Coordinates of C-alpha atoms and ligand atoms in Angstrom, one line a residue:
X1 CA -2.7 -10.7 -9.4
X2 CA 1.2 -11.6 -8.5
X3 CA 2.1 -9.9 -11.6
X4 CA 0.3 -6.5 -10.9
X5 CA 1.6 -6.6 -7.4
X6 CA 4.8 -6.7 -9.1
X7 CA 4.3 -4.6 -11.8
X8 CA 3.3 -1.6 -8.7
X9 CA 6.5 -2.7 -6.8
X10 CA 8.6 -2.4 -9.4
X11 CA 7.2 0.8 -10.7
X12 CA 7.5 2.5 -6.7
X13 CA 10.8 1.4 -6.7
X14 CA 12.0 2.7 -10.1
X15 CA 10.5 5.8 -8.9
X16 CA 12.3 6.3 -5.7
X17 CA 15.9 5.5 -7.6
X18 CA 15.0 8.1 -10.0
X19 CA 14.6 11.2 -7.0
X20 CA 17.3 12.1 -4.9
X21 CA 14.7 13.8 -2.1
X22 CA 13.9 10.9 -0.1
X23 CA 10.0 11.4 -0.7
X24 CA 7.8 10.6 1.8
X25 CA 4.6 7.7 0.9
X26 CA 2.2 10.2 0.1
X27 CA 4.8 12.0 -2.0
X28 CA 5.8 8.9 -3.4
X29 CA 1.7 8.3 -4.5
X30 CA 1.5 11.6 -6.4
X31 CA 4.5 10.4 -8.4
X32 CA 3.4 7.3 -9.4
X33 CA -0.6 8.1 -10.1
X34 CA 0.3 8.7 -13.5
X35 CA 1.3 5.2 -14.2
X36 CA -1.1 3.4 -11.6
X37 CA -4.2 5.1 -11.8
X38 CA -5.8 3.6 -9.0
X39 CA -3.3 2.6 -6.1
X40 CA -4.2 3.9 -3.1
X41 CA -1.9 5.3 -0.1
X42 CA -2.0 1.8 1.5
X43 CA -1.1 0.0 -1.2
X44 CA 1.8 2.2 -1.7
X45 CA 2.7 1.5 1.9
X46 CA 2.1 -2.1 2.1
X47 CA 4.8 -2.2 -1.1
X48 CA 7.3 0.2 0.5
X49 CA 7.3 -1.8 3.5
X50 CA 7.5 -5.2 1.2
X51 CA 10.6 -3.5 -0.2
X52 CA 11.8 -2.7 2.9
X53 CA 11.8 -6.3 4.5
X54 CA 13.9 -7.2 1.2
X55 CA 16.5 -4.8 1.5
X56 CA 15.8 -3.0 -1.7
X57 CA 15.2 0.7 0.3
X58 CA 15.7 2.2 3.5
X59 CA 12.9 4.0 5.5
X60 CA 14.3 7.2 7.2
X61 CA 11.8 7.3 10.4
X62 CA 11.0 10.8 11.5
X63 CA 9.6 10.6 14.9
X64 CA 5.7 12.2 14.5
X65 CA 6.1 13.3 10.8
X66 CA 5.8 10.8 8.0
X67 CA 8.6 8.2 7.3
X68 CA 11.1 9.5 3.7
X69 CA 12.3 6.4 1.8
X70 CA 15.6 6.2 0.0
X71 CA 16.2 3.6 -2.5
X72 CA 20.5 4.3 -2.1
X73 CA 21.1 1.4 0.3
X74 CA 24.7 2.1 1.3
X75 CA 25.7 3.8 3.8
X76 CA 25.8 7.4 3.3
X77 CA 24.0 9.9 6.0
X78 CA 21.8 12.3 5.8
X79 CA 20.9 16.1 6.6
X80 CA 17.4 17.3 7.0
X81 CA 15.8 20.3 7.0
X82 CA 13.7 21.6 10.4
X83 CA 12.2 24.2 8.3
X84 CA 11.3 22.7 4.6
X85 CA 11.7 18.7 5.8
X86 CA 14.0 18.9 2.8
X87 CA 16.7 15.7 3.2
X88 CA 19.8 15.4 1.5
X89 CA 22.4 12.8 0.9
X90 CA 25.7 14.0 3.4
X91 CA 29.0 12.5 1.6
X92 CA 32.8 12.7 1.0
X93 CA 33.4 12.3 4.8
X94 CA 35.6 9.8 6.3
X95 CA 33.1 8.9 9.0
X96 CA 34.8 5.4 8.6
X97 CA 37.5 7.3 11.2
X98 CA 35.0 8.9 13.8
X99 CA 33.3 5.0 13.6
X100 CA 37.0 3.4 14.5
X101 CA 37.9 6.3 17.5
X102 CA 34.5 6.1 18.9
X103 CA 35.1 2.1 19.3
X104 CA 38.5 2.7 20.3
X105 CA 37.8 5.0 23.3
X106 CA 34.6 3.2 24.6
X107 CA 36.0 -0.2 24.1
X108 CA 32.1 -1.4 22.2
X109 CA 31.9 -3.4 19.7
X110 CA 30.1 -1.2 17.3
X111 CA 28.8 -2.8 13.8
X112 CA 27.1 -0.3 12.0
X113 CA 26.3 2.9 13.3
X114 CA 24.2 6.0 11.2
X115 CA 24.6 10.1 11.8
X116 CA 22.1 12.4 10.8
X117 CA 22.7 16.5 10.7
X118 CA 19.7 19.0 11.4
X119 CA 19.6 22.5 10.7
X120 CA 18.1 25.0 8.1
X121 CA 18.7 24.2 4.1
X122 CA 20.4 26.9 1.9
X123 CA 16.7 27.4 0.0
X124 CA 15.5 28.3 3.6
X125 CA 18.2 30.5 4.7
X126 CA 18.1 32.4 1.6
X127 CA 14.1 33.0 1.8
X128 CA 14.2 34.4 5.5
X129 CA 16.7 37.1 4.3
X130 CA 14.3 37.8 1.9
X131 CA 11.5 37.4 4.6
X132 CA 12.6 38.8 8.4
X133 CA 9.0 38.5 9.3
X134 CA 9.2 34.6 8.9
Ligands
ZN201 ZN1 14.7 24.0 4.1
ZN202 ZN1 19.9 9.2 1.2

């Protein structure tokens, strides 16, 4: 039993390193079928929150929609799409700076701190030229 809990764990989260798109539970489920036959949505969610408790991935919360799970721990933000849901990893910016002036002017404390950027994906932007009706 402890052994195919871990084997399920451990294939979830070796799925989740190998995709950059910050899938989603169910997304997450389709992926793995292949190799567990018969997990079901819960058990995928009862593991994704075990590896959340230990640190081992991050769980992007989305307000109403479904939460999108990242197994890239360190700090790095994030850019989603209104339009597809698409997120991607935002890097190469010295937010280390904004972190140190926004401490400076208000005089907080601040210990950790996370920015996230909204707006409309180049995949999207490119199909509504194609489509004005959209
Ligand atoms: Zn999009
Ligand atoms: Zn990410």
């Amino acid at each position: 039993m402890l052994r195919r809990t871990t084997r399920q764990r451990t294939i979830i989260l070796e799925e989740l390193k190998r995709t950059r798109v910050h899938p989603s539970a169910e997304q997450l489920h389709a992926r793995v079928k292949h190799m567990l036959p018969s997990i079901s949505i819960s058990t995928v969610y009862r593991n994704l929150d075990v590896l959340r408790r230990e640190g081992l991935i991050v769980e992007l919360s989305q307000g109403k929609c479904s939460s999108r799970y990242d197994a890239d721990t360190s700090r790095h933000h994030h850019f989603i799409c209104t339009h597809c849901r698409m997120i991607e990893d935002i890097c190469g910016f010295d937010f280390g700076r904004l972190n140190e002036e926004v401490s400076r002017k208000t005089g907080f404390d601040i210990r950790t701190y996370s920015i996230s950027f909204s707006g409309i994906c180049d995949a999207c932007k490119k199909n509504k030229q194609q489509c004005p009706m959209t």
